[in-house]
PDB file of C-alpha atoms in Angstrom:
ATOM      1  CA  UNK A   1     -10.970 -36.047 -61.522  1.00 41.00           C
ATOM      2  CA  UNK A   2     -10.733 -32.092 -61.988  1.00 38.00           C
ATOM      3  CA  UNK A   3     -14.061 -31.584 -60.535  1.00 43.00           C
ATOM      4  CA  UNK A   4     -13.006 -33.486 -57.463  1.00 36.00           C
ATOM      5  CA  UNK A   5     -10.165 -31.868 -56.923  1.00 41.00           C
ATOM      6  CA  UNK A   6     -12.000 -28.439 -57.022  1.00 36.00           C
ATOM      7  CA  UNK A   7     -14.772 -29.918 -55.085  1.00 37.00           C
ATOM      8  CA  UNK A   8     -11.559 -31.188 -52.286  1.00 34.00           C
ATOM      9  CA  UNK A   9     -10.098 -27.577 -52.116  1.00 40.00           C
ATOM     10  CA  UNK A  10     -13.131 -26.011 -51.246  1.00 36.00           C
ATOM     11  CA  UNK A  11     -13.978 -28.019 -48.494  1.00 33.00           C
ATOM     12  CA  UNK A  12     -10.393 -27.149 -47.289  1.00 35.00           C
ATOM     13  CA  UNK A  13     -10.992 -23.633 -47.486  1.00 39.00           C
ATOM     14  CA  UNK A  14     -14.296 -23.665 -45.627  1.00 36.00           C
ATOM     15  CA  UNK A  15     -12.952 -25.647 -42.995  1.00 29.00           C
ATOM     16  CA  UNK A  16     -10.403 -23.148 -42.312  1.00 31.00           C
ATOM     17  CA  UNK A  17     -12.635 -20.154 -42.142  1.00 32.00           C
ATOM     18  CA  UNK A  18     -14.846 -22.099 -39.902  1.00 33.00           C
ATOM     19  CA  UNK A  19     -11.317 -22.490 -37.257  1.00 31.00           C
ATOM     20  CA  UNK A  20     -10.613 -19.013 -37.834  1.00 29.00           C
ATOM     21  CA  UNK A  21     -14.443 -18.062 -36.758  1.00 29.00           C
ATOM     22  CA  UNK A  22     -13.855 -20.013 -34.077  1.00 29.00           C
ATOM     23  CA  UNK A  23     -11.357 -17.744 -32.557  1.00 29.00           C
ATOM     24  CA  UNK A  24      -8.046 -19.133 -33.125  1.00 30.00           C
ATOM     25  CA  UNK A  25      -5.992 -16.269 -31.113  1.00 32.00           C
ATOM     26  CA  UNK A  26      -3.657 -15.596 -33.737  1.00 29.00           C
ATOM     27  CA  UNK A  27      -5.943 -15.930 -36.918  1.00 30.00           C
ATOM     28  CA  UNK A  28      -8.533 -14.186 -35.673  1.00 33.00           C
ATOM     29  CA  UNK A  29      -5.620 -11.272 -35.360  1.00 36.00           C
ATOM     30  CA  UNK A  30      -4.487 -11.704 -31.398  1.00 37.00           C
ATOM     31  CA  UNK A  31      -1.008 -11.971 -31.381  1.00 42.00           C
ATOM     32  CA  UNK A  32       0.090 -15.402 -29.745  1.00 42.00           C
ATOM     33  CA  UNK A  33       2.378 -13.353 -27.624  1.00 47.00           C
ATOM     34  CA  UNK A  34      -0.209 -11.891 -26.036  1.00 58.00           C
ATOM     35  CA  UNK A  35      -2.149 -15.226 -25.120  1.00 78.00           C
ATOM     36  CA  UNK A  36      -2.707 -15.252 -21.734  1.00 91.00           C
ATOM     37  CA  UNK A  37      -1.207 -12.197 -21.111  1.00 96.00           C
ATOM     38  CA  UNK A  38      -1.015 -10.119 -17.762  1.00 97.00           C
ATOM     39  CA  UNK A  39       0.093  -6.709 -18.081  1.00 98.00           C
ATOM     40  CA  UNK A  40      -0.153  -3.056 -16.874  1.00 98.00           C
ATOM     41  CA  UNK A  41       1.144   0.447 -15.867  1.00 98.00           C
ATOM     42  CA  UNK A  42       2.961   1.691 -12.579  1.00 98.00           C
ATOM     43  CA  UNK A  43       2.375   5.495 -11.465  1.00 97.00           C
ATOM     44  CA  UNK A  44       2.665   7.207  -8.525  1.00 94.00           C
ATOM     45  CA  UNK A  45      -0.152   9.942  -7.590  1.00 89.00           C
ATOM     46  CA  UNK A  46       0.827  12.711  -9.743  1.00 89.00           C
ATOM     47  CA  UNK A  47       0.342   9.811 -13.026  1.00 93.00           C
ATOM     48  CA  UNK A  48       4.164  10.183 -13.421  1.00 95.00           C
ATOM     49  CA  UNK A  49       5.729   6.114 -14.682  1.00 97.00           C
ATOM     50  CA  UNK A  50       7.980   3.746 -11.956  1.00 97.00           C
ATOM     51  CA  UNK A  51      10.147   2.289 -13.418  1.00 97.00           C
ATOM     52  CA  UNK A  52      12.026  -0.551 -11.270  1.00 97.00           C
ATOM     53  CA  UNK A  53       8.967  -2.004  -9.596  1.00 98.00           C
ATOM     54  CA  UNK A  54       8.642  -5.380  -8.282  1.00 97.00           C
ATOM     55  CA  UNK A  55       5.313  -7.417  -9.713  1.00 98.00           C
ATOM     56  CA  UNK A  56       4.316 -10.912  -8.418  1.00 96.00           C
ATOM     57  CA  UNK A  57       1.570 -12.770  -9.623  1.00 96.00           C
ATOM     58  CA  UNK A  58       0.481 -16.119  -7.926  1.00 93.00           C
ATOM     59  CA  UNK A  59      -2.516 -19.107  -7.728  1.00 86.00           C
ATOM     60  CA  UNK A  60      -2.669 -19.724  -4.311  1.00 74.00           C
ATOM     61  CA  UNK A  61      -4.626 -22.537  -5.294  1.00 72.00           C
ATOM     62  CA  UNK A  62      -2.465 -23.739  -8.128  1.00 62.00           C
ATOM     63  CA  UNK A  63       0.504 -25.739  -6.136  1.00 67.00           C
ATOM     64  CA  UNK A  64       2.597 -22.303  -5.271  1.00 71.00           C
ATOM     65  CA  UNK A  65       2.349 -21.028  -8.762  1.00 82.00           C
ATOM     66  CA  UNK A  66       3.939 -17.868  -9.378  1.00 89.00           C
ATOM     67  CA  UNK A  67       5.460 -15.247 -11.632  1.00 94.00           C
ATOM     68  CA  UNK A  68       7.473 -12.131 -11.332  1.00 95.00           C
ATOM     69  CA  UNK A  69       7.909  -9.029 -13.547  1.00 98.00           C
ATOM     70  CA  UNK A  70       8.904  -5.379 -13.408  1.00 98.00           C
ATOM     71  CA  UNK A  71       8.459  -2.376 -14.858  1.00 98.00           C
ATOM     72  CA  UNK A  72      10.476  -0.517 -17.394  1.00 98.00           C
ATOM     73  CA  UNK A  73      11.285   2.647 -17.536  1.00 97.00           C
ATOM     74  CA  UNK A  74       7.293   3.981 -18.571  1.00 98.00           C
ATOM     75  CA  UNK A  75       6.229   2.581 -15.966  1.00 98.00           C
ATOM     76  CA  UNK A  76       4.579  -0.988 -18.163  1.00 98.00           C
ATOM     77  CA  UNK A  77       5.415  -4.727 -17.190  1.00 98.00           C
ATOM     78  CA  UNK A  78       3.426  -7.862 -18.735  1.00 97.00           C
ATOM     79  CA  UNK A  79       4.096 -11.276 -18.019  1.00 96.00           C
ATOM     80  CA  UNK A  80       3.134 -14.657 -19.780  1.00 95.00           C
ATOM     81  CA  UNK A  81       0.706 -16.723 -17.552  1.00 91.00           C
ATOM     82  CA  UNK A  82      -0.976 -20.008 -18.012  1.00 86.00           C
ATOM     83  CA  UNK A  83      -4.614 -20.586 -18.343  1.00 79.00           C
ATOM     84  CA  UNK A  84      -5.294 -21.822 -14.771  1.00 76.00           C
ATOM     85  CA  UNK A  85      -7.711 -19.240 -12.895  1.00 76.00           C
ATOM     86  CA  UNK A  86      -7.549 -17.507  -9.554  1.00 86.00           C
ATOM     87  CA  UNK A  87      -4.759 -15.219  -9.574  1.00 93.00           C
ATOM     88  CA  UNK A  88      -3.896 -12.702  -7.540  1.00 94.00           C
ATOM     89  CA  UNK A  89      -1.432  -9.617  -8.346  1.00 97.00           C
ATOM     90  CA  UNK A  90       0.876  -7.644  -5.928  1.00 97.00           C
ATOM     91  CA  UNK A  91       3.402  -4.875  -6.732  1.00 98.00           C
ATOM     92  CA  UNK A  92       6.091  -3.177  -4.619  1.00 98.00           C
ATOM     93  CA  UNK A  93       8.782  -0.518  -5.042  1.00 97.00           C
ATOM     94  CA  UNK A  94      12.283  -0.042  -3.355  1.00 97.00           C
ATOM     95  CA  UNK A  95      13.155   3.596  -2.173  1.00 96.00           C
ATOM     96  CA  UNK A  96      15.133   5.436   0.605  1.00 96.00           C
ATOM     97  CA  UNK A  97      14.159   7.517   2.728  1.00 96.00           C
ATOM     98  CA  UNK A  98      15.765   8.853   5.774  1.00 94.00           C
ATOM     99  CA  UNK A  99      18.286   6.701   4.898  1.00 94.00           C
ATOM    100  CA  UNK A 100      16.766   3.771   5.642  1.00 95.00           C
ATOM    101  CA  UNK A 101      15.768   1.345   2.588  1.00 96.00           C
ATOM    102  CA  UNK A 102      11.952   0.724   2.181  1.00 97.00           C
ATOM    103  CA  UNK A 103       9.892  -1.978   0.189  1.00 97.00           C
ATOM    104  CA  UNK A 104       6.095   0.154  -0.485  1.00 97.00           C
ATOM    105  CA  UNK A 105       3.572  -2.204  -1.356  1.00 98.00           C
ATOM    106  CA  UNK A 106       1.906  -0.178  -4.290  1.00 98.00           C
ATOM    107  CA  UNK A 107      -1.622   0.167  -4.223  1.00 98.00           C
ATOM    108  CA  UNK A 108      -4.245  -0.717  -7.782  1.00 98.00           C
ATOM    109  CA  UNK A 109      -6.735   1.300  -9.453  1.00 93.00           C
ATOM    110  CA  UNK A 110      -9.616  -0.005  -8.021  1.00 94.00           C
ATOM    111  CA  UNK A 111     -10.604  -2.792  -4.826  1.00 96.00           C
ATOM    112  CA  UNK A 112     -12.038  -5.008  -7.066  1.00 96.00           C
ATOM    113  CA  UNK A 113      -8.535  -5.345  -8.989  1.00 97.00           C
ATOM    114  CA  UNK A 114      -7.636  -6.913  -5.468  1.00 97.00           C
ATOM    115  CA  UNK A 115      -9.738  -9.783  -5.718  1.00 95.00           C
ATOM    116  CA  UNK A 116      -8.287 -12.964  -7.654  1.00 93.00           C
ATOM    117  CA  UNK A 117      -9.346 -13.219 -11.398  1.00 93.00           C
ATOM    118  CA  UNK A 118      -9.045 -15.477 -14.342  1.00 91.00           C
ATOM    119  CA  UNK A 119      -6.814 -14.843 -17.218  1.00 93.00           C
ATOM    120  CA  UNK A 120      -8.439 -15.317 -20.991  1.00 92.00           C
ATOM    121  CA  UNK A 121      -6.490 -15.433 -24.040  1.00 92.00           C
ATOM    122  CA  UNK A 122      -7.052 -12.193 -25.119  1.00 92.00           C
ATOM    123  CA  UNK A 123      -5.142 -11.051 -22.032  1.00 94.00           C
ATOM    124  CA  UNK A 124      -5.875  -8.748 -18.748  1.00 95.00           C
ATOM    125  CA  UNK A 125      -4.823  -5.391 -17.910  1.00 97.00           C
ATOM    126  CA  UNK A 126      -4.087  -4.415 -13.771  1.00 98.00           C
ATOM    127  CA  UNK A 127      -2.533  -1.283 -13.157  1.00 98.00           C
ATOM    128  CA  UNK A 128      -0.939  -0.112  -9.878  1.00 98.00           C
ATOM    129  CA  UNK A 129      -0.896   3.481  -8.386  1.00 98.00           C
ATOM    130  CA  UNK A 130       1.633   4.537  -5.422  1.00 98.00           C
ATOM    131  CA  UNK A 131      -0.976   5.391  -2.749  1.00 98.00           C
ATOM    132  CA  UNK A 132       0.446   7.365   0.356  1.00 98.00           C
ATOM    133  CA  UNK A 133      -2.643   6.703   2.398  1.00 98.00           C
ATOM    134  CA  UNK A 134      -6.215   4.467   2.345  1.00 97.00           C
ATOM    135  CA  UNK A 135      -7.135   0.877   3.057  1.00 97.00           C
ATOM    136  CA  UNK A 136      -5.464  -1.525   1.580  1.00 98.00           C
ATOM    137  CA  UNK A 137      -8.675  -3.867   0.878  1.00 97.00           C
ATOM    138  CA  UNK A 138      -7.046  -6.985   0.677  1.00 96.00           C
ATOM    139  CA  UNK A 139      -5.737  -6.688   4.330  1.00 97.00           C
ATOM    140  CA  UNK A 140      -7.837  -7.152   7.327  1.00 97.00           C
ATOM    141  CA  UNK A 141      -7.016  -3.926   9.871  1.00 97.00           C
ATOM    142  CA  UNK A 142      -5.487  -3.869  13.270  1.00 97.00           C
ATOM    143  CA  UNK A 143      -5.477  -0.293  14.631  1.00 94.00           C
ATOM    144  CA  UNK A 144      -2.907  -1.536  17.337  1.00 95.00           C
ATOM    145  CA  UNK A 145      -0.624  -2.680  15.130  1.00 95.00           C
ATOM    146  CA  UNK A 146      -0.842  -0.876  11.933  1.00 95.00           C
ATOM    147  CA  UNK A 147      -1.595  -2.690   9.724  1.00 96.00           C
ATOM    148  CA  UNK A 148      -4.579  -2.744   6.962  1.00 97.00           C
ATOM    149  CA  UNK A 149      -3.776   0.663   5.669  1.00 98.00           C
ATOM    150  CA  UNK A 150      -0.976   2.432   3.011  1.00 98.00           C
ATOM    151  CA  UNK A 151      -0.101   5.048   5.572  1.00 98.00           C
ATOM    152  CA  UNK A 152       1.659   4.764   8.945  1.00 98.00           C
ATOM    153  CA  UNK A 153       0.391   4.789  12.268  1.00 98.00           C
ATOM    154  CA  UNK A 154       1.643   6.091  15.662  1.00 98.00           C
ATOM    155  CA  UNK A 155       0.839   5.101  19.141  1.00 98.00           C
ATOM    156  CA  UNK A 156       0.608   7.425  22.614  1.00 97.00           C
ATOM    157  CA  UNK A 157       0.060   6.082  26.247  1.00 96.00           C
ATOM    158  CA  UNK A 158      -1.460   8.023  29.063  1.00 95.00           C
ATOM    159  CA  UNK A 159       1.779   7.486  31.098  1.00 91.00           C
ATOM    160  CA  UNK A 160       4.102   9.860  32.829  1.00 90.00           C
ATOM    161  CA  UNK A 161       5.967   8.629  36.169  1.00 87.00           C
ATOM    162  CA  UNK A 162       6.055  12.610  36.761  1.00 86.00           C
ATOM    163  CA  UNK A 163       2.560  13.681  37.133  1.00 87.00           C
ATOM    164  CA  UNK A 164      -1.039  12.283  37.196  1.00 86.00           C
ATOM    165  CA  UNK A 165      -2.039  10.766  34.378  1.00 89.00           C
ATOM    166  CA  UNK A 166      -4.383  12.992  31.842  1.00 94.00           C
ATOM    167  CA  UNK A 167      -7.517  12.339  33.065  1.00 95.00           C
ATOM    168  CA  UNK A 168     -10.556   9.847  31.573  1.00 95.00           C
ATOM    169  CA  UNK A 169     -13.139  12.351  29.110  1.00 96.00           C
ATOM    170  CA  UNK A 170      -9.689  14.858  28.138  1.00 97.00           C
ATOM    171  CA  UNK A 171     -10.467  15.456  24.344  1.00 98.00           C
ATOM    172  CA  UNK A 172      -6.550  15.080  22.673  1.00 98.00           C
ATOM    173  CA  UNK A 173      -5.754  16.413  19.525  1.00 98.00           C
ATOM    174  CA  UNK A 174      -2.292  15.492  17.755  1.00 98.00           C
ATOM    175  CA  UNK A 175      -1.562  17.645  15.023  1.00 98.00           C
ATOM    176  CA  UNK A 176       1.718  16.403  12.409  1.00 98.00           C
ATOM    177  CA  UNK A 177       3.324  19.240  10.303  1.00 98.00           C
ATOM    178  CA  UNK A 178       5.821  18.222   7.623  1.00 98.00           C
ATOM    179  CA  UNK A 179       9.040  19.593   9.197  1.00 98.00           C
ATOM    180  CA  UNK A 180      10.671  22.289   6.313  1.00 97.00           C
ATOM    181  CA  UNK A 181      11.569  20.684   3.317  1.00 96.00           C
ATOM    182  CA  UNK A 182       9.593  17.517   3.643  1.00 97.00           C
ATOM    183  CA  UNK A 183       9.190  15.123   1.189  1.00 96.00           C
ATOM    184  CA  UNK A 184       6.310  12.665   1.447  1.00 97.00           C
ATOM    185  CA  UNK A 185       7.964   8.790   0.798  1.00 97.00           C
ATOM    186  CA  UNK A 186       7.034   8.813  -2.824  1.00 95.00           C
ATOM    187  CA  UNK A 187       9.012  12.184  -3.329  1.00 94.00           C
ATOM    188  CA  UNK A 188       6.409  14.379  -3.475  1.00 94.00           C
ATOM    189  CA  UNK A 189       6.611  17.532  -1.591  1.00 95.00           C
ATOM    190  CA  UNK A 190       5.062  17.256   1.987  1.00 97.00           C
ATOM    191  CA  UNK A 191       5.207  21.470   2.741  1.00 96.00           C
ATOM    192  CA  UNK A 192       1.581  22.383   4.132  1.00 96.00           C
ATOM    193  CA  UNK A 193      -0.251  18.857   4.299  1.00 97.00           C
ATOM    194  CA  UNK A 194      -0.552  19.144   7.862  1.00 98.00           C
ATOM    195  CA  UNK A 195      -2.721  16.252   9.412  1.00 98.00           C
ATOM    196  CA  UNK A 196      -4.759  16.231  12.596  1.00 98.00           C
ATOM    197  CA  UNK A 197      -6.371  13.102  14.261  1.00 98.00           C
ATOM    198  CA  UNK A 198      -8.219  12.994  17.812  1.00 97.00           C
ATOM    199  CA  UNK A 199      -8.864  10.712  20.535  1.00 98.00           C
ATOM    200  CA  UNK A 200     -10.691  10.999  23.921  1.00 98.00           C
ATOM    201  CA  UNK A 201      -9.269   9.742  26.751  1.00 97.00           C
ATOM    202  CA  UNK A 202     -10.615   6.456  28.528  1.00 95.00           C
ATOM    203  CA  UNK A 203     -10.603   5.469  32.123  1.00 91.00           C
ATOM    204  CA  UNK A 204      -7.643   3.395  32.811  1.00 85.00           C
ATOM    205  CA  UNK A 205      -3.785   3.674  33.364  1.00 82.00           C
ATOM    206  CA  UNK A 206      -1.133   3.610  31.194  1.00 89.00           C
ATOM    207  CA  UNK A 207      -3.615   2.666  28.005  1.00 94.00           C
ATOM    208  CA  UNK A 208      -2.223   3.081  24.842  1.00 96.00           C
ATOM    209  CA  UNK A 209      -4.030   5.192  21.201  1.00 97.00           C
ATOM    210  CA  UNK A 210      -3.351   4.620  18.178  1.00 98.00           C
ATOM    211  CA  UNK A 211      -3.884   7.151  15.315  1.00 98.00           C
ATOM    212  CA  UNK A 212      -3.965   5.423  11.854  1.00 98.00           C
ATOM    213  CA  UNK A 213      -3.149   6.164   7.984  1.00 98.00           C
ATOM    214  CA  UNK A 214      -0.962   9.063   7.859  1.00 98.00           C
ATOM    215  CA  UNK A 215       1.190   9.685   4.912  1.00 98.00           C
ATOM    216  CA  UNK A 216       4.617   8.952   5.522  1.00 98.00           C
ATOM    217  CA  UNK A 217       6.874  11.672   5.962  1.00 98.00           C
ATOM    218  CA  UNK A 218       9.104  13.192   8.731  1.00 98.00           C
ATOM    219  CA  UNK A 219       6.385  15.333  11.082  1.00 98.00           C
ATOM    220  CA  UNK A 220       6.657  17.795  13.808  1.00 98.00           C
ATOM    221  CA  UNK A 221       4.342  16.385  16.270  1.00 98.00           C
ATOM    222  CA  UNK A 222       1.811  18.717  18.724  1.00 98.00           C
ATOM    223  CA  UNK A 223      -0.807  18.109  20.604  1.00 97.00           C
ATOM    224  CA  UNK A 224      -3.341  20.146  22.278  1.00 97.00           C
ATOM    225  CA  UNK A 225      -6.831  19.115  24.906  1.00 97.00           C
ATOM    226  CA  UNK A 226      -9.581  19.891  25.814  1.00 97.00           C
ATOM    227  CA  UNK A 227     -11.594  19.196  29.483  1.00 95.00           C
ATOM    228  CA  UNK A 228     -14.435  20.339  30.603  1.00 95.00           C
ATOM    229  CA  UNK A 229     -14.568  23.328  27.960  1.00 95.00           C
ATOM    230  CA  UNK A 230     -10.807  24.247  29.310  1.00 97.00           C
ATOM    231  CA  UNK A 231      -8.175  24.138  26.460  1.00 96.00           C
ATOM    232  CA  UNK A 232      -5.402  22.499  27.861  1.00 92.00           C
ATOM    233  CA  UNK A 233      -1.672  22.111  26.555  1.00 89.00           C
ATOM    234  CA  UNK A 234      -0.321  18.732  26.248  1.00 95.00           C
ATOM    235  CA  UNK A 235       3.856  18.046  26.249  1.00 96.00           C
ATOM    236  CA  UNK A 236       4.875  14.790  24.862  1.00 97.00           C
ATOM    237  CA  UNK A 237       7.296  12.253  26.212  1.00 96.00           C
ATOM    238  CA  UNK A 238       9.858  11.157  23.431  1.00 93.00           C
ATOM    239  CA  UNK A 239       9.633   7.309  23.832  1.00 92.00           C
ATOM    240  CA  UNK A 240      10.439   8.157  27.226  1.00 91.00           C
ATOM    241  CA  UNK A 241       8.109   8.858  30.284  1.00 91.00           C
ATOM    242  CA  UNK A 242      10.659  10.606  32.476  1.00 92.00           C
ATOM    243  CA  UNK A 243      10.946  13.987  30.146  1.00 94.00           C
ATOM    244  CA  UNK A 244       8.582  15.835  28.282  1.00 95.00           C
ATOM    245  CA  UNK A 245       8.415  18.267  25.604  1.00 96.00           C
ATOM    246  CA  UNK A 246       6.295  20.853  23.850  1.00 96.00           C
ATOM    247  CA  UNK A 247       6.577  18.630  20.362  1.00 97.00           C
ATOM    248  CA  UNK A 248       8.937  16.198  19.101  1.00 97.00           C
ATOM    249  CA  UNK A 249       9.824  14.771  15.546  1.00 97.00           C
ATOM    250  CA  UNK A 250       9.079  11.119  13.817  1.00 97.00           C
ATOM    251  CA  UNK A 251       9.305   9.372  10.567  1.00 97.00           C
ATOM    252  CA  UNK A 252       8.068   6.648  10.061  1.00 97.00           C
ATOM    253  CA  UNK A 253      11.113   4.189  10.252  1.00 96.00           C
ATOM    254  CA  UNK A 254      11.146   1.150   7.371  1.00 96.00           C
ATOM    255  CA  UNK A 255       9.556  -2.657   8.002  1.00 93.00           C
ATOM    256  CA  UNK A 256      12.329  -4.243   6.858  1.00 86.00           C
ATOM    257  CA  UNK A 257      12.681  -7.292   4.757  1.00 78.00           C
ATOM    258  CA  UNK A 258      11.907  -8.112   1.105  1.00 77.00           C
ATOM    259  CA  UNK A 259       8.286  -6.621   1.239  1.00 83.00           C
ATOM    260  CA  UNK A 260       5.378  -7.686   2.634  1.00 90.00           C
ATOM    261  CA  UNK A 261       1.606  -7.399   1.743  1.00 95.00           C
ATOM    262  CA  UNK A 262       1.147  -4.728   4.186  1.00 96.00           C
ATOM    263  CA  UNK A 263       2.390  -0.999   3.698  1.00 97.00           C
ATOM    264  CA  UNK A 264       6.403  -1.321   3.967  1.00 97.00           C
ATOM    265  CA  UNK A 265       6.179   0.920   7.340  1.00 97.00           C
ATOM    266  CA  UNK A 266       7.230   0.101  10.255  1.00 95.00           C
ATOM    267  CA  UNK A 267       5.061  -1.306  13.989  1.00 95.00           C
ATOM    268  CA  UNK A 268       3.760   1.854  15.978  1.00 96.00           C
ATOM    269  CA  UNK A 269       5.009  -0.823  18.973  1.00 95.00           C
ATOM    270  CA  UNK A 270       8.233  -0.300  18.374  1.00 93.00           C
ATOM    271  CA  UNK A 271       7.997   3.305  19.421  1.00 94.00           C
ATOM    272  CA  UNK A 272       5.405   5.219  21.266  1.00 96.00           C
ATOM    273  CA  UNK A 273       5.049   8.633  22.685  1.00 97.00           C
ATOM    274  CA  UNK A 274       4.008   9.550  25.390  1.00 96.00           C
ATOM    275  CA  UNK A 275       1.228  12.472  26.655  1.00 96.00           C
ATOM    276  CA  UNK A 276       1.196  14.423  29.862  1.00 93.00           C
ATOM    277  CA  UNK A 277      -0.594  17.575  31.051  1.00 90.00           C
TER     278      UNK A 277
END
């Protein structure tokens, strides 16, 4: 009777080294609070923590499934998933600027992290990263409207009811210096980051160009052309046809609502300039 009780205990202990060889998450020494786990940092470009920002993680093919988190104040958040596949992971931060409220859709380490992935037990890591300009690969891109990239976008039209319009072939050059002061949306100074973008006039009147992905801060806008080897000066109409100037000022004014998957900034049709000779 001894002998089979020895003989009955070891079976029991081989059988439970054989589940813990097995992978049992919290025998094999996986915490079960990390089971299925979904968790990361928030930074902005300088690798400084945000703390306060909004995370959503959904299945769109898992009947609306969907969790929310935020981060604390280093910048982590995890959240406890189940172990259906397919997610996909957003993150957004509140701010004001100009005082106007903002919701930036925060941008990930890499474009793969965009794609949807599977969660195992051990857990998955996705970390998000405030990005003031760049494609946003999970977006498709519209230059007329904006949309596709982290930065803002601002739209001229060959129009004056003055004057001829600037004629087809006239290389344009906008040039956007932070005004003095300027901070970039993320709070990050703005001084000296001047950015330049060009377009070439088409045949056609009234036509509208758009000039894409420009860090968001408050800019004092120039523009200069030139046709047939002549530099030209251009004055710009401030959202109004009628009256030109030499420059004029913009920020990029806030989308609005809860947050969206696209950059938080505003529609370049809700204001244009407008270019004259």
């Amino acid at each position: 009777m001894k002998q089979f009780s020895i003989c009955i205990s070891l079976l029991w202990s081989t059988l439970m080294m054989a589940c813990t060889k097995e992978g049992n998450p919290t025998d094999a020494g996986q915490p079960a609070s990390k089971a299925y786990t979904i968790s990361g940092s928030v930074k902005d470009a300088a690798g400084n923590p945000i703390k306060n920002a909004g995370i959503r993680i959904e299945n769109p093919n898992g009947n609306n499934i969907h969790y929310t988190a935020s981060s604390d104040e280093a910048g982590k958040y995890s959240a406890v998933v189940s172990a259906i596949g397919g997610y996909k992971i957003y993150a957004w931060k509140e701010t004001e600027f100009e005082n106007e409220t903002y919701q930036i859709r925060l941008g990930m380490e890499k474009d793969s992290d965009y794609d949807a992935f599977s969660v195992p037990p051990s857990g998955v890591t996705r970390n998000f990263v405030w990005k003031l300009s760049s494609r946003i690969p999970d977006r498709a891109v519209s230059k007329e409207n904006g949309t596709g990239y982290f930065g803002g976008t601002i739209k001229f039209i060959n129009y004056s009811s003055l004057t001829d319009q600037v004629p087809a072939g006239t290389a344009i050059t906008i040039k956007l210096a932070p005004v003095a002061n300027a901070k970039f949306i993320d709070g990050t100074p703005a001084a000296g980051k001047v950015v330049e973008k060009s377009f070439t006039i088409r045949d056609g009147v009234g036509q509208a160009y758009y000039i894409n992905d420009i860090p968001a801060t408050k800019y004092k806008i120039t523009a200069s052309a030139v046709l047939n080897g002549t530099n030209k000066v251009i004055k710009i109409g401030r959202g109004n046809p009628d009256v030109f100037f030499a420059d004029a000022e913009y920020y990029f004014k806030s989308e609005g609502g809860s947050g969206s998957f696209e950059s938080g900034l505003g529609s370049p049709n809700e204001y244009a300039f407008y270019i004259s000779f």
